[in-house]
Amino acid sequence: MTAPSTTAAPARRVRFERRARAPRWLQVVVPVVSVVAALLFGAVFLVATGHDPVEVYRTILRVSYTTGFGITDTLRSATPLILTGLAAAVAFRFKLYNIGGEGQLYIGAVAASGIALAVGEVVPVPVAVAAVVLGGAIGGMAWVAVPALARAYLGTSEIITSLMLNFVALYAMRYLIFGSDTFWRDPGATTFPQGRRLPENATFYEFGTTRVHLGLVIAVIAAVAVYLVVTRTRWGYRWRVFGDSPPAARYAGISRTKVIVSVLLISGALAGLAGAGEVAGRAFRLDPQGLAINLGYTGIIVAALARYNPLAVVPVAVLVGGLLNAGPALQSLPERVPDAISTILTAAILLFALGGELFVRYRLRLHGDGEAEAAPPEPGEPVPEASAADSDDEEGARWM
Amino acid sequence: MDVTIVVLTLAAAVGAGTPLALAALGALLSERAGVLNLGIEGLMLVGAVNAFIVAEVSGQPLLGLVAGAAAGGALAIIHAFLSITMRANQIVAGLALVLLGTGIAMFLGQPIEGQPLSARLPDTSLPLLSEIPILGRILFDQDVVVYGTWVVIAAATFYLMRTRTGLAVRAVGEAPATADVMGIRVAAVRYAHVVASGVFAGAGGAYIILARVPAWAQDGTTAGLGWIAIALVVFASWRPWRALAGAYLFGVALRANFALQAAGFTAVPAEFLSMLPYLVTVAVLMVITATDTRERLGAPTALGVPYVRDER
């Protein structure tokens, strides 16, 4: 697919020139072309491994995107991805690389299910559901607090600390189920240990006969809320200044530590909410098997595909959720296509989108193109607007 | 616990640390050239699945190792292309690579799920050295990859610190613009080292399947070692020898858990013992960043920053 041969070497024939502003149409075209390119890549891969791509894609469409039942199932799969996608989008957008969404989701699920088990039977439904939602958010926040504070006060890379804590969370959750007699474990399950079933009162409302649950509403509200906070509030403004240029934020008197801590806490809360939704809306118990499908990591993919735009996260999560949702159906095809093709397609879409990003940020100029020579400053001369618009600036890539 | 258990545990720890050392060396080489490669876990998985298939078909475990390394290197080209040529965000590109690698490994691995590997890598105890009491059993009664890893680590240290090319690599990681002016081909150096990171990560993954856990398991083969390898590089402050030492320490932590359980130690649940290495990593990182500056630690200054000639 991405052969480096053409672009790596040619010394000065092709020049990239930074755009001051990306045209809107390009911001739509790039993701669309990425999806098409990824499907072509997937087709090549399928043919190479002896499968029929047309049959596979037809099945994916049928199972996830075109029938009523399929669409509602897709929406259910997309629900946690909207939230983990938002968690990643809100942090990555400001160059705070929270890779710990997975762990925050687990701890959110632990907290939410713990609260549901504790109070589910004694308080009225709205209170119980609100407590579960709040519990999930607080659980996720608590889990991100360590990387957030370490980054803000010690300068420790949040990438590695948040990542390491994913494993700690996974083992913590396993302990709660497989440990001898914890509060979360179902004492009646004799054959294989599993979580206690949550009381009915504390689970999410399901719409009609579908399995779409309240979590979807919460996720969409969260997307709009994050969008408004980022674009319309003073908080969001400060974060943006910090994200674009930490030195400028310093001169403007914006507290670095406050931005880091608040952005990461919100990110963790969103991932924790996804965990609450998974236990209260789908699994109805704390179930390490049911959660361990990389929702946290996939959220980062969703966020990147959505170009860290909170509103775009919703449709992208539906696209990715549908792809992943269709996986199991592929195994029932006569030729038994491994469901991992869904993962490969998702990864390919993202890889093409990342590559395409170059064309959003830069204009491609052939050397000798008259217009190119006249307008921009000569290479070597400082380009004043370049550094402010740079989306991969040094401080952001700081990761140690 | 008697001495034999300790010796056996330490010997197993060296084996358990070896794939980590290889993968960490890969991550380190890429980072020294200024490219952060978070895709190690995916590269290891692809290396492992290809090693299994090739070793099983050919009956030659060493051929499997080569195939695993080659597959890792090939997949890493994607990361190089995105982060160097297309100037993509290296963190996201690395994560996408993990996803792609996991997907490919699971796709190719599905037919062989749970299947044991018949062509395992045999132990090759070194003559004389393995006769040394205790130490011989721990260090010199291993397989060729363990010894090979020492050679590779030594070679990498020499390469980075004592050769002209190594100096050029470090220059590219520290100050690409200066390196460019000096006539070093920044993009070429970065490509080579990102591909090398894939080769070593692939070899690490291959080693797991060829010697440590010789059966393909969709969710258990690498078990997050690729992520630990990335943390190890910081831990090792970008020096190959320290990465090897750190990998063995991790190996001890991973194996001590088994040994304690086998010895009937139940005061602390197994899950908590499993958490320890990760918690220790977090704690160590916090302590070293609090007490040391990034520069003194030796982090390449241009790490994670795409190099664009004519800009800035």
XYZ file of C-alpha atoms in Angstrom:
712
model
C 0.000 0.000 0.000
C 2.006 2.973 1.249
C 5.198 2.515 -0.696
C 7.775 5.091 0.317
C 9.549 5.026 -3.020
C 7.997 7.994 -4.755
C 8.014 10.644 -2.059
C 11.133 9.838 -0.086
C 13.869 10.747 -2.475
C 13.077 13.345 -5.166
C 15.235 16.142 -3.898
C 13.435 19.370 -4.711
C 10.977 18.570 -7.466
C 7.932 18.512 -5.257
C 7.625 21.035 -2.510
C 5.215 21.113 0.360
C 4.028 24.475 1.345
C 2.161 25.028 4.551
C -1.386 26.250 4.122
C -2.507 29.136 6.258
C -5.994 27.649 6.345
C -7.253 24.325 5.054
C -10.175 24.596 2.646
C -13.325 23.113 4.103
C -13.983 20.736 1.210
C -10.599 19.138 1.755
C -11.425 18.412 5.376
C -14.331 16.312 4.150
C -12.665 14.821 1.084
C -9.672 13.449 2.979
C -11.672 11.241 5.359
C -13.936 10.043 2.556
C -11.000 9.170 0.318
C -9.354 7.457 3.306
C -12.337 5.180 3.742
C -12.384 4.309 0.040
C -8.629 3.697 -0.013
C -8.872 1.522 3.082
C -11.622 -0.547 1.500
C -9.423 -1.032 -1.566
C -6.489 -1.987 0.664
C -8.749 -4.403 2.540
C -9.911 -5.878 -0.760
C -6.336 -6.508 -1.842
C -5.605 -8.112 1.514
C -8.720 -10.282 1.279
C -7.929 -11.419 -2.237
C -4.340 -12.174 -1.217
C -5.582 -14.359 1.626
C -8.113 -16.128 -0.578
C -11.367 -14.405 0.317
C -14.016 -12.641 -1.696
C -13.986 -8.915 -0.865
C -17.346 -8.209 -2.492
C -19.038 -10.800 -0.316
C -17.288 -9.449 2.802
C -18.251 -5.835 2.147
C -21.800 -6.798 1.255
C -22.070 -8.662 4.542
C -20.699 -5.720 6.508
C -23.238 -3.402 4.861
C -26.084 -5.788 5.481
C -25.187 -6.608 9.079
C -24.326 -3.134 10.285
C -25.571 -0.322 8.128
C -28.615 -1.136 6.065
C -31.144 -3.065 8.133
C -33.040 -1.602 11.071
C -31.811 -4.271 13.410
C -28.253 -3.826 12.168
C -28.330 -0.071 12.592
C -29.542 -0.254 16.167
C -26.863 -2.804 16.949
C -24.307 -0.521 15.370
C -25.543 2.351 17.516
C -25.139 0.205 20.590
C -21.574 -0.671 19.610
C -20.887 2.972 18.856
C -22.077 4.219 22.271
C -18.895 3.503 24.248
C -16.783 4.540 21.257
C -18.372 7.992 21.183
C -17.351 8.452 24.815
C -13.845 7.003 24.576
C -13.455 8.907 21.309
C -14.413 12.137 23.066
C -12.035 11.281 25.900
C -9.181 11.024 23.427
C -10.322 13.971 21.308
C -10.512 16.420 24.199
C -7.027 15.484 25.408
C -5.211 14.961 22.107
C -6.581 18.173 20.723
C -4.618 20.023 23.373
C -1.610 17.755 22.960
C -2.218 15.885 26.164
C -1.785 12.318 25.084
C -4.017 10.300 27.347
C -3.484 6.726 26.178
C -5.097 5.453 29.366
C -8.721 5.534 28.205
C -8.841 1.767 28.453
C -7.918 1.754 32.156
C -10.164 4.707 32.920
C -13.015 2.845 31.267
C -12.343 -0.215 33.425
C -12.258 1.760 36.647
C -15.360 3.664 35.579
C -17.066 0.318 35.092
C -15.858 -0.912 38.480
C -17.099 2.212 40.248
C -20.417 2.304 38.394
C -21.180 -1.348 39.022
C -20.104 -1.037 42.659
C -22.511 1.841 43.198
C -25.274 0.026 41.333
C -24.831 -3.036 43.530
C -24.694 -0.947 46.687
C -27.649 1.371 46.205
C -29.581 -0.075 43.264
C -32.221 -1.704 45.389
C -32.743 0.998 47.967
C -33.142 4.227 46.012
C -35.599 5.232 43.264
C -34.644 4.590 39.637
C -33.597 8.122 38.585
C -31.358 8.473 41.630
C -29.801 5.058 41.073
C -29.119 5.741 37.393
C -27.687 9.175 38.161
C -25.457 7.649 40.834
C -24.209 5.037 38.365
C -23.425 7.683 35.744
C -21.682 9.883 38.276
C -19.805 6.910 39.680
C -18.458 6.018 36.247
C -17.270 9.560 35.599
C -15.624 9.870 39.002
C -13.976 6.467 38.636
C -12.427 7.499 35.327
C -11.333 10.824 36.792
C -9.716 9.171 39.771
C -7.768 6.873 37.473
C -6.471 9.669 35.290
C -5.576 11.793 38.308
C -2.197 10.129 38.793
C -0.956 10.703 35.215
C -2.518 14.190 35.243
C -0.877 15.320 38.474
C 2.426 13.683 37.571
C 2.450 15.481 34.247
C 1.365 18.809 35.695
C 3.676 18.881 38.685
C 6.586 16.568 37.865
C 6.638 16.689 34.084
C 6.270 12.923 33.758
C 5.000 11.834 30.348
C 1.299 11.105 30.564
C 1.686 8.737 27.633
C 3.591 6.129 29.540
C 2.004 6.547 32.969
C -1.545 6.416 31.620
C -0.600 3.427 29.484
C 0.931 1.511 32.393
C -2.159 2.175 34.495
C -4.274 0.392 31.874
C -2.653 -2.854 32.916
C -3.062 -2.081 36.595
C -6.766 -1.411 36.009
C -7.148 -4.627 34.062
C -5.645 -6.680 36.891
C -7.701 -4.789 39.464
C -10.853 -5.663 37.563
C -9.797 -9.265 37.190
C -9.174 -9.459 40.901
C -12.684 -8.234 41.632
C -14.120 -11.080 39.567
C -11.625 -13.875 40.079
C -10.566 -12.966 43.623
C -12.198 -15.249 46.156
C -15.100 -13.227 47.511
C -15.307 -9.604 46.571
C -18.361 -7.424 46.601
C -18.537 -7.483 42.785
C -18.411 -11.230 42.349
C -21.484 -13.377 41.923
C -21.375 -15.905 44.791
C -23.834 -18.136 42.921
C -21.612 -18.602 39.858
C -19.967 -21.895 40.594
C -18.659 -23.007 37.210
C -16.968 -19.842 36.001
C -16.520 -16.737 38.182
C -18.483 -13.723 37.016
C -19.716 -10.403 38.270
C -22.909 -10.055 40.273
C -25.878 -8.985 38.193
C -26.793 -5.340 38.701
C -30.234 -4.640 40.201
C -32.821 -3.702 37.570
C -33.278 -0.211 39.041
C -29.727 0.780 38.377
C -29.531 -0.260 34.721
C -29.998 1.979 31.704
C -33.327 2.318 29.954
C -33.509 0.523 26.619
C -35.456 2.053 23.754
C -38.328 -0.116 22.568
C -37.307 -3.573 21.552
C -33.851 -2.421 20.476
C -30.805 -2.772 22.610
C -29.937 0.883 22.173
C -29.803 2.295 25.681
C -29.694 5.555 27.592
C -25.918 5.549 27.168
C -26.304 6.715 23.575
C -28.234 9.797 24.694
C -25.628 10.518 27.341
C -22.847 10.083 24.783
C -24.413 12.466 22.275
C -25.113 15.049 24.991
C -21.501 14.698 26.091
C -20.295 15.303 22.526
C -22.313 18.510 22.234
C -21.242 19.618 25.709
C -17.566 19.056 24.992
C -17.921 20.909 21.701
C -19.533 23.887 23.411
C -16.990 23.940 26.226
C -14.080 23.834 23.805
C -15.401 26.420 21.356
C -17.547 28.742 23.433
C -16.167 29.054 26.922
C -13.231 30.815 28.503
C -11.940 27.437 29.650
C -11.917 26.160 26.104
C -10.201 29.310 24.938
C -7.435 28.885 27.483
C -6.971 25.259 26.513
C -6.714 26.234 22.883
C -4.059 28.841 23.574
C -2.146 26.267 25.589
C -2.583 23.641 22.897
C -1.440 25.936 20.094
C 1.481 27.471 21.864
C 2.496 26.792 25.446
C 4.865 29.803 25.488
C 2.038 32.104 24.391
C -0.135 30.638 27.136
C 2.608 31.355 29.635
C 2.833 35.003 28.580
C -0.927 35.281 28.759
C -0.805 34.096 32.354
C -2.657 30.890 31.676
C -1.802 28.294 34.289
C -0.160 25.326 32.668
C -0.896 23.010 35.563
C -4.572 23.962 35.651
C -4.993 23.323 31.948
C -3.230 19.971 32.097
C -5.167 18.777 35.128
C -8.583 19.999 33.988
C -8.294 18.664 30.427
C -7.065 15.275 31.579
C -9.695 14.986 34.312
C -12.445 15.647 31.791
C -10.885 13.135 29.441
C -10.808 10.516 32.191
C -14.380 11.252 33.202
C -15.570 10.651 29.636
C -13.764 7.321 29.428
C -15.188 6.391 32.825
C -18.691 7.209 31.545
C -18.127 4.735 28.732
C -17.373 2.107 31.361
C -20.555 2.962 33.254
C -22.555 2.593 30.047
C -21.032 -0.784 29.307
C -21.985 -2.262 32.674
C -25.329 -0.517 33.129
C -26.487 -0.679 29.504
C -24.991 -3.758 27.981
C -23.319 -6.334 30.221
C -25.394 -5.665 33.376
C -22.487 -6.919 35.448
C -18.796 -6.318 35.803
C -17.440 -8.733 33.265
C -13.757 -8.525 32.322
C -14.336 -10.595 29.188
C -17.127 -8.362 27.970
C -15.111 -5.200 28.466
C -11.796 -6.355 27.111
C -12.310 -5.413 23.502
C -10.015 -2.413 23.430
C -12.718 0.245 23.571
C -10.227 2.675 25.050
C -7.620 2.255 22.336
C -10.256 2.234 19.603
C -11.501 5.541 20.998
C -8.152 7.101 20.138
C -8.562 5.871 16.581
C -12.071 7.335 16.445
C -10.819 10.658 17.767
C -8.003 10.843 15.263
C -10.359 10.006 12.395
C -12.682 12.740 13.602
C -9.699 15.099 13.551
C -10.316 15.678 17.284
C -13.587 17.450 16.551
C -16.071 16.426 19.291
C -19.084 16.598 16.974
C -17.404 14.546 14.256
C -16.637 11.884 16.850
C -20.290 10.783 16.794
C -20.585 9.786 13.115
C -17.060 8.342 13.088
C -17.879 6.211 16.138
C -20.960 4.922 14.314
C -18.854 4.032 11.270
C -16.207 2.240 13.334
C -18.766 0.689 15.674
C -20.543 -0.795 12.670
C -17.332 -2.184 11.235
C -16.465 -3.876 14.506
C -20.036 -4.986 14.979
C -20.001 -6.800 11.630
C -16.928 -8.829 12.521
C -18.607 -11.861 14.053
C -21.028 -12.175 11.116
C -18.103 -12.583 8.741
C -17.106 -15.776 10.454
C -20.409 -17.313 9.533
C -19.788 -16.723 5.830
C -19.167 -19.980 3.972
C -15.506 -19.102 3.591
C -15.195 -18.117 7.284
C -13.496 -14.746 7.059
C -11.727 -13.996 10.369
C -13.464 -11.119 12.145
C -10.102 -9.407 12.551
C -10.709 -7.979 9.070
C -12.832 -5.355 10.865
C -9.808 -4.322 12.900
C -7.607 -4.264 9.820
C -10.104 -2.061 7.958
C -10.380 0.349 10.894
C -6.606 0.613 11.126
C -6.292 1.100 7.379
C -8.870 3.910 7.365
C -6.911 5.687 10.057
C -3.557 5.160 8.370
C -4.843 6.611 5.111
C -6.461 9.491 6.961
C -3.188 10.230 8.757
C -1.379 10.241 5.457
C -4.047 12.422 3.887
C -3.675 14.915 6.701
C -0.556 16.139 4.924
C -2.692 17.439 2.086
C -4.916 19.261 4.514
C -1.997 20.993 6.151
C 0.182 21.472 3.116
C -0.205 22.463 -0.460
C 1.679 20.359 -2.942
C 3.680 22.415 -5.381
C 5.613 21.194 -8.348
C 8.876 23.019 -8.783
C 8.814 25.397 -11.716
C 5.142 26.118 -11.241
C 5.129 29.842 -11.962
C 2.506 30.775 -9.425
C 4.385 28.925 -6.714
C 7.526 30.900 -7.283
C 5.847 34.267 -7.256
C 3.623 34.167 -4.220
C 5.318 32.558 -1.220
C 8.547 33.680 0.409
C 11.700 31.942 -0.740
C 12.688 28.816 1.123
C 15.051 29.705 3.916
C 13.315 32.932 4.691
C 11.328 32.776 7.883
C 7.672 32.041 7.323
C 5.917 34.023 10.014
C 2.557 32.279 10.240
C 3.943 28.779 10.020
C 4.768 27.968 13.622
C 1.513 29.129 15.157
C -0.560 26.937 12.863
C 1.703 23.942 13.387
C -0.283 21.134 14.870
C 2.686 18.989 15.834
C 4.784 21.422 17.733
C 7.592 20.469 20.022
C 6.031 21.040 23.383
C 3.124 18.882 22.348
C 5.340 16.059 21.310
C 7.060 16.276 24.651
C 6.498 12.859 25.991
C 9.203 11.914 28.429
C 11.984 -21.244 48.871
C 15.203 -23.064 48.268
C 18.086 -22.169 46.023
C 16.946 -24.263 43.064
C 13.673 -22.388 42.779
C 15.518 -19.079 42.871
C 17.980 -20.232 40.240
C 15.223 -21.600 38.031
C 13.249 -18.387 38.417
C 16.237 -16.247 37.503
C 17.012 -18.447 34.507
C 13.399 -18.118 33.395
C 13.587 -14.374 34.010
C 16.442 -14.058 31.520
C 14.306 -15.856 28.961
C 11.253 -13.752 29.770
C 13.313 -10.569 29.550
C 14.834 -11.373 26.171
C 11.863 -10.465 23.932
C 11.511 -7.289 25.962
C 15.169 -6.441 25.475
C 14.898 -6.943 21.725
C 11.732 -4.889 21.414
C 13.105 -2.158 23.676
C 16.271 -1.998 21.590
C 14.107 -1.500 18.521
C 12.116 1.289 20.142
C 15.365 2.847 21.338
C 16.985 2.909 17.894
C 13.961 4.590 16.393
C 13.810 7.140 19.200
C 17.518 7.890 18.957
C 16.823 8.934 15.379
C 13.957 11.106 16.606
C 10.942 8.994 15.740
C 8.667 7.758 18.488
C 7.333 4.342 17.557
C 4.415 3.372 19.761
C 3.576 0.535 17.377
C 5.938 -1.988 18.981
C 3.152 -4.196 20.336
C 1.627 -4.586 16.879
C 5.007 -5.241 15.305
C 5.739 -7.934 17.882
C 2.420 -9.648 17.197
C 2.987 -9.680 13.466
C 6.498 -11.000 14.055
C 5.154 -13.736 16.298
C 2.429 -14.957 13.961
C 4.736 -15.037 10.950
C 7.436 -16.798 12.937
C 4.927 -19.446 13.964
C 3.701 -20.055 10.436
C 7.146 -20.136 8.837
C 8.684 -22.275 11.601
C 5.796 -24.715 11.467
C 5.842 -25.042 7.687
C 9.624 -25.247 7.328
C 10.384 -27.037 10.567
C 13.178 -24.512 11.108
C 12.744 -22.280 14.165
C 15.591 -20.006 13.083
C 13.891 -19.454 9.738
C 10.830 -18.495 11.768
C 12.898 -15.935 13.648
C 14.091 -14.406 10.392
C 10.553 -14.347 9.014
C 9.258 -12.673 12.181
C 11.961 -10.019 12.051
C 11.332 -9.403 8.359
C 7.594 -9.084 8.877
C 8.140 -6.571 11.679
C 10.504 -4.574 9.502
C 8.077 -4.574 6.595
C 5.183 -3.347 8.712
C 7.355 -0.649 10.272
C 7.809 0.896 6.812
C 4.240 2.143 7.145
C 5.134 3.988 10.326
C 8.244 5.416 8.722
C 6.303 6.580 5.696
C 3.583 8.235 7.776
C 5.774 9.867 10.382
C 8.705 10.875 8.164
C 7.374 11.455 4.662
C 3.806 12.371 5.516
C 4.728 14.167 8.770
C 1.825 12.577 10.606
C 1.394 12.725 14.342
C 3.752 9.960 15.452
C 1.757 9.043 18.522
C -1.429 8.415 16.578
C 0.414 6.711 13.719
C 2.036 4.358 16.230
C -1.293 3.498 17.792
C -2.761 2.869 14.354
C 0.134 0.531 13.676
C -0.683 -1.406 16.847
C -4.232 -1.785 15.619
C -3.150 -2.845 12.146
C -0.580 -5.298 13.505
C -3.064 -6.772 15.957
C -5.631 -7.127 13.188
C -3.219 -8.801 10.795
C -1.890 -11.125 13.503
C -5.390 -12.129 14.552
C -6.446 -12.597 10.948
C -3.500 -14.821 10.105
C -3.551 -16.436 13.529
C -7.165 -17.528 13.605
C -6.608 -20.868 11.854
C -3.736 -21.708 14.217
C -5.402 -20.551 17.444
C -4.283 -22.708 20.342
C -2.137 -24.863 18.083
C 1.212 -25.814 19.623
C 4.400 -25.189 17.701
C 6.372 -28.335 16.948
C 9.595 -26.667 15.801
C 10.701 -24.934 19.012
C 13.989 -23.199 19.456
C 16.255 -25.672 21.309
C 18.382 -24.793 24.312
C 22.065 -24.532 23.533
C 24.108 -24.553 26.704
C 27.496 -22.996 26.203
C 30.339 -25.391 26.950
C 32.455 -24.596 30.045
C 30.519 -21.406 30.862
C 27.412 -23.382 31.711
C 29.517 -25.378 34.206
C 29.922 -22.310 36.427
C 27.852 -23.050 39.570
C 24.539 -21.035 39.767
C 25.521 -18.336 37.240
C 26.124 -20.918 34.520
C 22.642 -22.296 34.961
C 21.091 -18.844 34.957
C 22.954 -17.248 32.062
C 24.638 -19.853 29.898
C 22.099 -22.646 29.712
C 19.813 -20.722 27.381
C 19.103 -20.627 23.670
C 20.938 -18.863 20.866
C 18.611 -15.865 20.838
C 19.494 -15.047 24.450
C 23.194 -15.000 23.602
C 22.462 -13.237 20.330
C 20.665 -10.495 22.240
C 23.829 -9.745 24.244
C 25.819 -9.470 21.037
C 23.198 -7.215 19.469
C 23.034 -4.981 22.542
C 26.818 -4.691 22.637
C 26.903 -3.957 18.925
C 24.188 -1.323 19.264
C 26.058 0.411 22.073
C 29.231 0.447 19.997
C 27.315 1.601 16.931
C 25.562 4.483 18.629
C 28.443 5.693 20.746
C 31.598 4.851 18.832
C 30.903 4.999 15.105
C 30.465 7.873 12.688
C 27.098 6.574 11.573
C 26.006 6.325 15.185
C 27.017 9.920 15.719
C 24.973 10.887 12.671
C 21.978 9.035 14.075
C 22.216 10.852 17.369
C 22.593 14.148 15.528
C 19.389 13.410 13.621
C 17.606 12.731 16.888
C 18.980 15.781 18.624
C 19.125 18.457 15.953
C 17.838 17.375 12.559
C 18.276 20.814 11.019
C 21.944 20.885 11.977
C 22.392 17.315 10.786
C 20.810 18.280 7.487
C 23.232 21.165 7.052
C 26.098 18.787 7.830
C 24.999 16.699 4.870
C 23.341 13.883 6.765
C 20.268 12.578 5.011
C 17.780 12.986 7.829
C 14.888 11.150 6.202
C 17.063 8.198 5.154
C 18.528 7.806 8.647
C 15.081 7.940 10.182
C 13.654 5.434 7.706
C 16.471 3.001 8.417
C 16.021 3.198 12.160
C 12.260 2.946 12.165
C 12.561 -0.151 9.996
C 15.218 -1.466 12.402
C 12.770 -0.953 15.260
C 10.325 -3.158 13.372
C 12.978 -5.803 12.758
C 13.905 -6.024 16.449
C 10.317 -5.877 17.648
C 9.408 -8.573 15.140
C 12.314 -10.691 16.339
C 11.188 -10.181 19.934
C 7.683 -11.324 19.084
C 9.070 -14.259 17.121
C 11.205 -15.264 20.088
C 8.158 -15.374 22.353
C 6.451 -17.885 20.113
C 9.585 -19.869 19.234
C 10.920 -20.274 22.747
C 8.714 -18.925 25.512
C 5.066 -19.707 24.737
C 5.168 -22.077 21.770
C 1.457 -21.987 20.941
C -0.448 -19.219 19.226
C -2.928 -17.465 21.511
C -4.919 -14.543 20.106
C -4.932 -12.521 23.326
C -2.008 -13.954 25.190
C 1.035 -14.102 22.981
C 2.627 -10.735 23.609
C 0.503 -9.845 26.649
C 1.414 -6.175 26.496
C 5.191 -6.660 26.381
C 5.415 -4.197 23.498
C 4.068 -1.442 25.702
C 6.462 -2.288 28.488
C 9.299 -2.147 25.967
C 8.405 1.472 25.207
C 8.411 2.349 28.887
C 11.745 0.563 29.252
C 13.416 2.960 26.841
C 12.721 5.889 29.155
C 13.674 3.719 32.097
C 16.963 2.969 30.327
C 17.492 6.634 29.469
C 18.018 5.674 25.819
C 21.025 3.422 26.440
C 21.021 -0.150 25.100
C 22.801 -1.746 28.084
C 20.380 -0.258 30.523
C 17.511 -1.494 28.377
C 18.890 -5.018 28.674
C 19.246 -4.684 32.440
C 15.742 -3.253 32.718
C 14.348 -6.056 30.581
C 15.879 -8.663 32.881
C 14.526 -6.859 35.936
C 11.104 -6.981 34.342
C 11.702 -10.623 33.577
C 12.345 -11.235 37.266
C 9.154 -9.395 38.189
C 7.167 -11.419 35.663
C 8.573 -14.772 36.745
C 8.649 -14.110 40.488
C 4.877 -14.041 40.343
C 4.776 -17.590 39.012
C 7.405 -18.768 41.456
C 5.560 -17.302 44.414
C 2.308 -18.907 43.356
C 4.027 -22.211 42.757
C 5.578 -21.969 46.216
C 2.119 -21.585 47.692
C 2.472 -17.909 48.619
C -1.106 -16.680 48.851
C -0.974 -13.735 51.245
C -1.154 -11.353 48.275
C -3.512 -12.230 45.406
C -1.808 -13.052 42.110
C -3.480 -10.099 40.387
C -1.744 -7.684 42.732
C 1.618 -9.254 42.047
C 0.897 -8.873 38.339
C 0.244 -5.165 38.823
C 3.572 -4.574 40.500
C 5.829 -4.189 37.447
C 3.507 -1.557 35.974
C 3.174 0.316 39.242
C 6.932 0.229 39.734
C 7.419 1.627 36.224
C 5.039 4.500 36.955
C 6.756 5.201 40.272
C 10.243 5.068 38.781
C 9.272 7.389 35.920
C 7.779 9.853 38.353
C 10.879 9.802 40.526
C 13.348 10.183 37.684
C 11.418 12.965 35.990
C 11.019 14.769 39.290
C 14.697 14.615 40.077
C 16.263 14.751 36.656
C 15.719 16.933 33.668
C 14.824 15.513 30.322
C 18.151 16.585 28.905
C 20.184 14.956 31.633
C 18.217 11.768 31.148
C 19.293 11.744 27.545
C 16.004 12.049 25.716
C 16.660 12.920 22.069
C 15.640 16.552 21.759
C 13.843 16.194 18.445
C 11.949 13.083 19.519
C 8.437 13.048 18.116
C 8.912 16.171 16.009
C 8.637 15.715 12.252
C 11.557 17.325 10.459
C 10.658 19.676 7.676
C 13.419 21.408 5.802
C 12.790 25.120 5.202
C 10.461 25.460 8.130
C 11.543 27.367 11.225
